[in-house]
Short mmCIF file of C-alpha atoms and ligand atoms in Angstrom, two decimals:
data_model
loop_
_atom_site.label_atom_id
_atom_site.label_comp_id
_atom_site.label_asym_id
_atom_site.label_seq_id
_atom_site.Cartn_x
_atom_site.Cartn_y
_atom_site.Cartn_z
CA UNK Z 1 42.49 168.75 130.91
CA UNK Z 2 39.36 166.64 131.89
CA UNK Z 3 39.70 163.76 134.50
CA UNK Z 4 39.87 160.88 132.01
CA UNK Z 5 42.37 163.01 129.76
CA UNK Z 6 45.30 160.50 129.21
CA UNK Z 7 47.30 162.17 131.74
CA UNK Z 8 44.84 162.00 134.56
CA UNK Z 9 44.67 158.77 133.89
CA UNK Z 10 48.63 157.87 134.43
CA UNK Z 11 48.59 155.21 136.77
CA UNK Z 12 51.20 157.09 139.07
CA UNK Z 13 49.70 160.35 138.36
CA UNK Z 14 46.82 158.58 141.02
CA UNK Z 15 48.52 156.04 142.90
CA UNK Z 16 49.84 159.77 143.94
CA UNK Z 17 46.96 161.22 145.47
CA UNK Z 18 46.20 157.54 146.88
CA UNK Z 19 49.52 157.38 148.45
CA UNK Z 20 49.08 160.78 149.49
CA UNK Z 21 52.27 162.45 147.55
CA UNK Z 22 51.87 166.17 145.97
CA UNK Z 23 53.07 164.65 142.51
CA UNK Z 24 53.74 161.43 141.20
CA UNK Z 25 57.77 162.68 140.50
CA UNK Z 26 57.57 160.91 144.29
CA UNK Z 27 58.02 157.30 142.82
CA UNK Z 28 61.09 158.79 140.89
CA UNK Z 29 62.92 159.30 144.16
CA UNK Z 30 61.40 156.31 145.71
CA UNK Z 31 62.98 154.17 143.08
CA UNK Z 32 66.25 155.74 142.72
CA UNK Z 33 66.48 155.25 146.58
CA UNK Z 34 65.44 151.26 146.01
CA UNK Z 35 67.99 150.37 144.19
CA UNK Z 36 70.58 152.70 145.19
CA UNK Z 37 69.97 152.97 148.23
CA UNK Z 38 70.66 157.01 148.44
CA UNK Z 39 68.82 158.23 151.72
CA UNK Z 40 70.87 155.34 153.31
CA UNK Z 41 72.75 157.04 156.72
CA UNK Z 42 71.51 160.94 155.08
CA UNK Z 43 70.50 163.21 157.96
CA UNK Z 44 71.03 166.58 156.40
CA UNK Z 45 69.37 166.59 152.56
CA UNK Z 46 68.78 169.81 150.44
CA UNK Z 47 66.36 169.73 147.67
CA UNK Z 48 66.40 171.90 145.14
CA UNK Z 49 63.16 173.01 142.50
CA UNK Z 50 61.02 171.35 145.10
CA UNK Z 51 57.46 172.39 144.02
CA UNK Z 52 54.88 170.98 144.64
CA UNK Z 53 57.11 168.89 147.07
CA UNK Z 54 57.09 165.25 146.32
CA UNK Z 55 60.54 164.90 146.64
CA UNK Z 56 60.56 166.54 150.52
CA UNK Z 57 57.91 164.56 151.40
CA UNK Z 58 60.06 161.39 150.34
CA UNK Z 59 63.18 163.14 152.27
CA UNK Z 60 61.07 163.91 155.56
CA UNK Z 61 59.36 160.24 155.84
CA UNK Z 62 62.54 158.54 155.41
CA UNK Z 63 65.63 160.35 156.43
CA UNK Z 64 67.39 159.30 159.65
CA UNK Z 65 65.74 160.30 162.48
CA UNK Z 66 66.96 158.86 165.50
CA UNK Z 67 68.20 162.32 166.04
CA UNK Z 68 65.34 164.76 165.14
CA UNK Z 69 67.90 167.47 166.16
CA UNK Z 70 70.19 166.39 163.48
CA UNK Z 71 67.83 166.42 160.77
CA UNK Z 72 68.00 168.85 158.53
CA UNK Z 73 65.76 169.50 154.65
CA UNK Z 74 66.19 172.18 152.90
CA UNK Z 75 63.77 172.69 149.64
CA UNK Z 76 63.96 176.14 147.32
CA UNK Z 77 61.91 176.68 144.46
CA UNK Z 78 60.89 179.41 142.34
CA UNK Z 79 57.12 178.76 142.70
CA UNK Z 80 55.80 178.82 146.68
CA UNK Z 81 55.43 175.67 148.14
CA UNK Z 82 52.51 174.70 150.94
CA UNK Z 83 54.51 173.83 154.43
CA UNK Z 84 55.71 170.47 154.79
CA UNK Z 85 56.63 169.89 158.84
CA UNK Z 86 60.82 169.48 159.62
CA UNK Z 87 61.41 171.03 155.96
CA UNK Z 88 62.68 174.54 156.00
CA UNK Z 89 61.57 176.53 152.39
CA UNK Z 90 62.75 179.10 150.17
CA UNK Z 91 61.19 181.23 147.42
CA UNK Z 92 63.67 181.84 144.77
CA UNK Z 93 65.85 181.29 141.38
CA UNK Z 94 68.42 178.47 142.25
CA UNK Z 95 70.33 180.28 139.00
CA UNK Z 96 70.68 183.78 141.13
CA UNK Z 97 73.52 184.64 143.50
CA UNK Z 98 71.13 185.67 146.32
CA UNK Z 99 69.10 182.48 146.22
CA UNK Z 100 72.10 180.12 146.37
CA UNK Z 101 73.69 182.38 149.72
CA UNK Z 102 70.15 181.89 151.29
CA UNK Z 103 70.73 178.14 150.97
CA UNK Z 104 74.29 178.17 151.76
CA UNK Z 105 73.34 180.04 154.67
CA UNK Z 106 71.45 177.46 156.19
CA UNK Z 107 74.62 175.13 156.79
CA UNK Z 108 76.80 177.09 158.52
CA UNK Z 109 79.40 175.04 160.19
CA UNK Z 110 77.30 171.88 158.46
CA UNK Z 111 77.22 169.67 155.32
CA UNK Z 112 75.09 168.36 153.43
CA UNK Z 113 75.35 164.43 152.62
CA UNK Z 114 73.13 164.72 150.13
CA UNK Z 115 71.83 167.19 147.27
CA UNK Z 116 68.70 166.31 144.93
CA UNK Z 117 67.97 168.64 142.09
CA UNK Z 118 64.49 167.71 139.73
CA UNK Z 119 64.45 171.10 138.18
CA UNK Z 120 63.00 171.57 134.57
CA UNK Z 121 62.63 174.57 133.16
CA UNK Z 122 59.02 175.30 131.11
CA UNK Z 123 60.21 173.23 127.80
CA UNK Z 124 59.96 175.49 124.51
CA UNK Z 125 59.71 172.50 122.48
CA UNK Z 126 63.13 173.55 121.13
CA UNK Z 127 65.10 170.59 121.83
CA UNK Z 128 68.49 172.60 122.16
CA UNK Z 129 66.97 175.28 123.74
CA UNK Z 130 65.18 172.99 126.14
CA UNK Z 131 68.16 171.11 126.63
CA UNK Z 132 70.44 173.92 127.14
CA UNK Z 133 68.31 175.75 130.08
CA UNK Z 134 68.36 172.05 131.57
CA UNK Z 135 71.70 171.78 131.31
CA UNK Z 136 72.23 175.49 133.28
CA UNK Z 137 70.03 174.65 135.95
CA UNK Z 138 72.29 171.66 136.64
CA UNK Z 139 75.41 173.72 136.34
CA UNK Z 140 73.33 175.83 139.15
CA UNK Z 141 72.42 173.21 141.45
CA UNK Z 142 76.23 171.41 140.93
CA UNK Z 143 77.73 175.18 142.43
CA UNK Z 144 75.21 175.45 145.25
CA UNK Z 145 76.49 171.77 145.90
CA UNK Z 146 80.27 172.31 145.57
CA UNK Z 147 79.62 174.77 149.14
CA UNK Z 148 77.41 172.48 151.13
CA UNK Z 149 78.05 168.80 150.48
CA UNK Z 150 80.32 166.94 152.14
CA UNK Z 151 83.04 164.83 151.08
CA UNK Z 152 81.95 161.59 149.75
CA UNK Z 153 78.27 162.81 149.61
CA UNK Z 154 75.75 162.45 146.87
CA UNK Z 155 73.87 164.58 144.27
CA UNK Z 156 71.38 163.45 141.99
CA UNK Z 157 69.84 165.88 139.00
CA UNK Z 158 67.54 165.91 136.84
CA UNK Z 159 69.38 165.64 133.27
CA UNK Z 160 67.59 166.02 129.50
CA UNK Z 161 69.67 163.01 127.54
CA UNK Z 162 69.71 165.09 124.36
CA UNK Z 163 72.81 164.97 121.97
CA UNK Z 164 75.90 166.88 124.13
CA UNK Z 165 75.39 165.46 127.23
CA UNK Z 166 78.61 163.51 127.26
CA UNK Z 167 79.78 166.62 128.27
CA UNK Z 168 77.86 167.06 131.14
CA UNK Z 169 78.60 163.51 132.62
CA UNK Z 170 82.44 164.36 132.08
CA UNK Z 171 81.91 167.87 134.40
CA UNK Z 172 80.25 166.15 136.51
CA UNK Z 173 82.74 163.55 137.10
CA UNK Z 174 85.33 166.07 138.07
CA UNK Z 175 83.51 166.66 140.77
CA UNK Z 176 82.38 162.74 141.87
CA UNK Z 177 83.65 159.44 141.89
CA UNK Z 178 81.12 157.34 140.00
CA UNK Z 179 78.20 159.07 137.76
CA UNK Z 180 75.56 156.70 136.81
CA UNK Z 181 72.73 157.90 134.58
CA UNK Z 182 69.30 156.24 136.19
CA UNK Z 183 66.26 155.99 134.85
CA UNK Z 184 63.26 155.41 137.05
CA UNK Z 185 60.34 153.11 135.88
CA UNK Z 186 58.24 155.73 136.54
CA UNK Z 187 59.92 158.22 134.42
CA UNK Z 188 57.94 158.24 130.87
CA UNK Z 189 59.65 156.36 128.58
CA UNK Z 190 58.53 158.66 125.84
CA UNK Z 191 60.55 161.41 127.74
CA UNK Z 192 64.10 162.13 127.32
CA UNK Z 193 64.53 162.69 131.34
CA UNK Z 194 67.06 160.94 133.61
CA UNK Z 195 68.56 161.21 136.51
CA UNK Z 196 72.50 161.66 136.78
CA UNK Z 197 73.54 159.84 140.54
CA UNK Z 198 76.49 161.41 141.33
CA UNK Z 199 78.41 159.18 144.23
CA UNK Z 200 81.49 160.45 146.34
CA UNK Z 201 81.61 163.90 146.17
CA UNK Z 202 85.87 164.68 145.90
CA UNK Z 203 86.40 168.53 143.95
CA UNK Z 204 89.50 168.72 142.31
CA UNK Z 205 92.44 169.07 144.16
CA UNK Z 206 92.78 172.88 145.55
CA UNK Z 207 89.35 174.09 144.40
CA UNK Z 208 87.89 176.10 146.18
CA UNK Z 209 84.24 177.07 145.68
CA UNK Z 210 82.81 180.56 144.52
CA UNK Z 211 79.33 181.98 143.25
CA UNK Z 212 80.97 181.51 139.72
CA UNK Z 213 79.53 179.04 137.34
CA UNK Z 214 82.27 176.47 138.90
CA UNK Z 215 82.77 174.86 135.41
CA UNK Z 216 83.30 177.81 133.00
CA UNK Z 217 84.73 180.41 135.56
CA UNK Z 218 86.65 178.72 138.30
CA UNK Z 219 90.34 178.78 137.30
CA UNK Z 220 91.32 176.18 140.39
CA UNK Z 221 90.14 173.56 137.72
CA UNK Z 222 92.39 171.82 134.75
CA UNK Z 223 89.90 171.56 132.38
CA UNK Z 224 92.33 169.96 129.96
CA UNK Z 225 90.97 166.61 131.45
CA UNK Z 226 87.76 167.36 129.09
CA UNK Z 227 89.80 167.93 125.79
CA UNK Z 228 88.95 164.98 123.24
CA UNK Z 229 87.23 162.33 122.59
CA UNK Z 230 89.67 160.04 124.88
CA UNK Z 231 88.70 161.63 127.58
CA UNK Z 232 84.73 161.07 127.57
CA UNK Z 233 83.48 158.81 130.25
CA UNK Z 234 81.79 155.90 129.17
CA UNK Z 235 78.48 156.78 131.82
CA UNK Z 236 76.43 153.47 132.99
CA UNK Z 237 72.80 153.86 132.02
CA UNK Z 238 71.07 152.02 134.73
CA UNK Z 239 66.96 151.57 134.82
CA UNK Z 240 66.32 151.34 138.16
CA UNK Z 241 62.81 150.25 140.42
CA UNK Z 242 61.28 147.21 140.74
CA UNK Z 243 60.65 145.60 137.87
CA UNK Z 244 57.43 144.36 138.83
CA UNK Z 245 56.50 147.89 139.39
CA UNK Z 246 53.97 150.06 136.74
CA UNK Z 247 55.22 150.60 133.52
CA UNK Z 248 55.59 154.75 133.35
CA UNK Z 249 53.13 154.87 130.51
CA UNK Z 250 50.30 152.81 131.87
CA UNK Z 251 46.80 154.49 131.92
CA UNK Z 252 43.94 153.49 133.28
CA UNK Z 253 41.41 152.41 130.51
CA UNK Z 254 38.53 154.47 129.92
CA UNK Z 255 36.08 151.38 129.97
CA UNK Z 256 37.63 151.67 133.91
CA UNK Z 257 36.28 155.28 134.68
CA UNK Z 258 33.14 154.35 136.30
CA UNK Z 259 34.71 151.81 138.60
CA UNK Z 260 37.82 154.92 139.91
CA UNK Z 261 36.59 157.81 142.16
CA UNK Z 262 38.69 160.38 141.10
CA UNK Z 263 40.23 162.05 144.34
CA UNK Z 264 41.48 165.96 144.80
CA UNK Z 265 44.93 166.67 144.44
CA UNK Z 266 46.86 166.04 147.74
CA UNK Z 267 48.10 169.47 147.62
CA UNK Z 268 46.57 172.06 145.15
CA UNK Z 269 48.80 174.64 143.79
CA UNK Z 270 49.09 177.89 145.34
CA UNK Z 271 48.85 180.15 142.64
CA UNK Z 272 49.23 178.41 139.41
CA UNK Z 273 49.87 179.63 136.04
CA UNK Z 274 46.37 179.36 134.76
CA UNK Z 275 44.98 181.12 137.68
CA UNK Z 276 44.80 184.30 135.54
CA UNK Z 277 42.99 182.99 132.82
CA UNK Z 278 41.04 181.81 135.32
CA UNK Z 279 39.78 184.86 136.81
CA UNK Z 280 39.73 186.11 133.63
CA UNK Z 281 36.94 183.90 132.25
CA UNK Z 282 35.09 184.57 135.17
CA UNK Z 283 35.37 188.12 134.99
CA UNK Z 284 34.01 187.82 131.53
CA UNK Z 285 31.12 185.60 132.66
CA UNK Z 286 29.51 189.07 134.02
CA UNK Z 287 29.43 190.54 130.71
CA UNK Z 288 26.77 189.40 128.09
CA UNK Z 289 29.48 188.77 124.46
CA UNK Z 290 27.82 189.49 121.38
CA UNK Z 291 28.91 187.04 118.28
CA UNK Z 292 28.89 188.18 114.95
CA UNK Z 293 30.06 185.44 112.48
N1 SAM O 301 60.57 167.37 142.61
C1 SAM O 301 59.34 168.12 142.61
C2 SAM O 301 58.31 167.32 143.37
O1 SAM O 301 58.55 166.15 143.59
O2 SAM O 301 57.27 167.86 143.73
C3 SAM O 301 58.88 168.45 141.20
C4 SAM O 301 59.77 169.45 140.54
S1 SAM O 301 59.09 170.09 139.06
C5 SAM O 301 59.31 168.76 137.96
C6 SAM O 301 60.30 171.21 138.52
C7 SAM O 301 60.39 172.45 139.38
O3 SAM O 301 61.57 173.17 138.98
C8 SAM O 301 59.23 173.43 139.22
O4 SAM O 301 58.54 173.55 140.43
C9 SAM O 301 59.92 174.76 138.85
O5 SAM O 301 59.35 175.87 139.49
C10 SAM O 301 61.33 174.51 139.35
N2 SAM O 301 62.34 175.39 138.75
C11 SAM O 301 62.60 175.56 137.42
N3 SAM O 301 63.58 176.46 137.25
C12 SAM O 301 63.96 176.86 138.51
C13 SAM O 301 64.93 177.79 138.99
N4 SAM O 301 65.71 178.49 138.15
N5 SAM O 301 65.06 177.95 140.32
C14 SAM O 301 64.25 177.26 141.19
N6 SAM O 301 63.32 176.38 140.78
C15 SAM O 301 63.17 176.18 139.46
#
């Protein structure tokens, strides 16, 4: 990807690196939190698939701290993630057993007030299939988040708005009092991403929380509520940002590229995908490759 491909080009993708945020899913949170004001009285936040770390950056600048000591971030991901000062990290599969104790772990004798989850898995291109792993990360992130949050607390997820997500907004209201499906100005309006604000955490009445999937396996839950058409929730679909703000599919014009410095990333990845390749093609540049076509 050169530097004037249309993505590097987004005009968040580089008010980003201006700003100084790792990636420009920053402004999602930073909208969200404008107009609903989540981060609003949060002192103890867990983020979940935090790489490169936008969203803790966003969660250490502005939760409360008028008591540091109180203060707590939490960010997992499967890919490492550089330091970020007052956020505590860890490496690991929010979908594994092991991963979501480590977190769990972390708030003994606490709660969270709120959870944010902007996982994705790598999309196939499948639409189900893409949809599908989407939909299990959120199950993931909604168990970790039926142990740690508090009462009345918030969790907002990453959702794919593909054809059975009805479904999804119903399970998730079992578990909060309003659901509101948000879509950030800076989300792509070509993409089928939103965001599912979940407000009020209240579980069922005697559930009780386990490593299970809590929607398919936990027994302490009548799921006769989601039998039927009746009983889908009509879910408000709220943009949300200023609507003065950049349009999420803006790019800088090429005529413009003389007048932009292009700047490094804020944080470059640790060891990225391509980094193979990488040393592969520079392995290769040692050997003289004889063409015969
Ligand atoms: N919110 C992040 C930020 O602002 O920097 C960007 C998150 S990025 C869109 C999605 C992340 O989900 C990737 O870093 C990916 O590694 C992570 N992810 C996908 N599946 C995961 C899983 N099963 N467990 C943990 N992280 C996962």
């Amino acid at each position: 990807m050169g530097k004037s491909s249309k993505d590097k080009r987004d005009i968040y993708y580089r008010l980003a690196k201006e700003e100084g945020w790792r990636a420009r899913s920053a402004f999602k949170l930073l909208q969200i939190d404008e107009t609903f004001n989540i981060l609003k009285d949060v002192t103890k936040a867990v983020d979940l698939c935090a790489a490169p770390g936008s969203w803790s950056q966003v969660l250490a600048k502005k939760l409360d701290s008028s008591n540091a000591t109180e203060t707590k971030i939490v960010a997992v991901d499967l890919q490492a993630m550089a330091p970020l000062p007052g956020v505590i990290q860890i490496q690991g599969d929010i979908t594994k057993k092991s991963t979501a104790e480590a977190i769990i772990s972390h708030f003994e004798g606490e709660q969270a007030d709120l959870v944010v989850c902007d996982g994705a898995p790598d999309v196939t291109g499948l639409h189900d299939i893409d949809e599908f792993i989407q939909s299990q990360l959120l199950l993931a992130a909604l168990n970790i988040t039926t142990h740690i949050l508090k009462r009345g607390g918030k969790f907002v997820a990453k959702i794919f708005r593909g054809r059975e997500v009805s479904l999804l907004y119903s399970q998730l209201r079992i578990f909060f009092n309003r659901v509101t499906i948000v879509k950030p100005r800076s989300s792509r309006n070509s993409s089928i991403e939103a965001f599912a604000l979940c407000e009020g955490y209240d579980p069922p009445e005697g559930y009780t929380p386990n490593m299970m999937n809590p929607l398919l396996e936990n027994s302490s839950v009548d799921w006769s509520q989601l039998e039927g058409e009746v009983n889908r929730f009509v879910t408000p679909f709220l943009a949300c940002g200023d609507l003065s703000a950049f349009d999420s599919d803006r790019c800088y014009p090429l005529s413009f590229q003389g007048q932009y410095e292009p700047r490094e990333p804020v944080q470059p990845p640790i060891r990225p995908p391509y980094a193979d390749a990488m040393n592969l093609v520079t392995k290769m540049g040692d050997f003289h490759i004889e063409r015969h076509d």
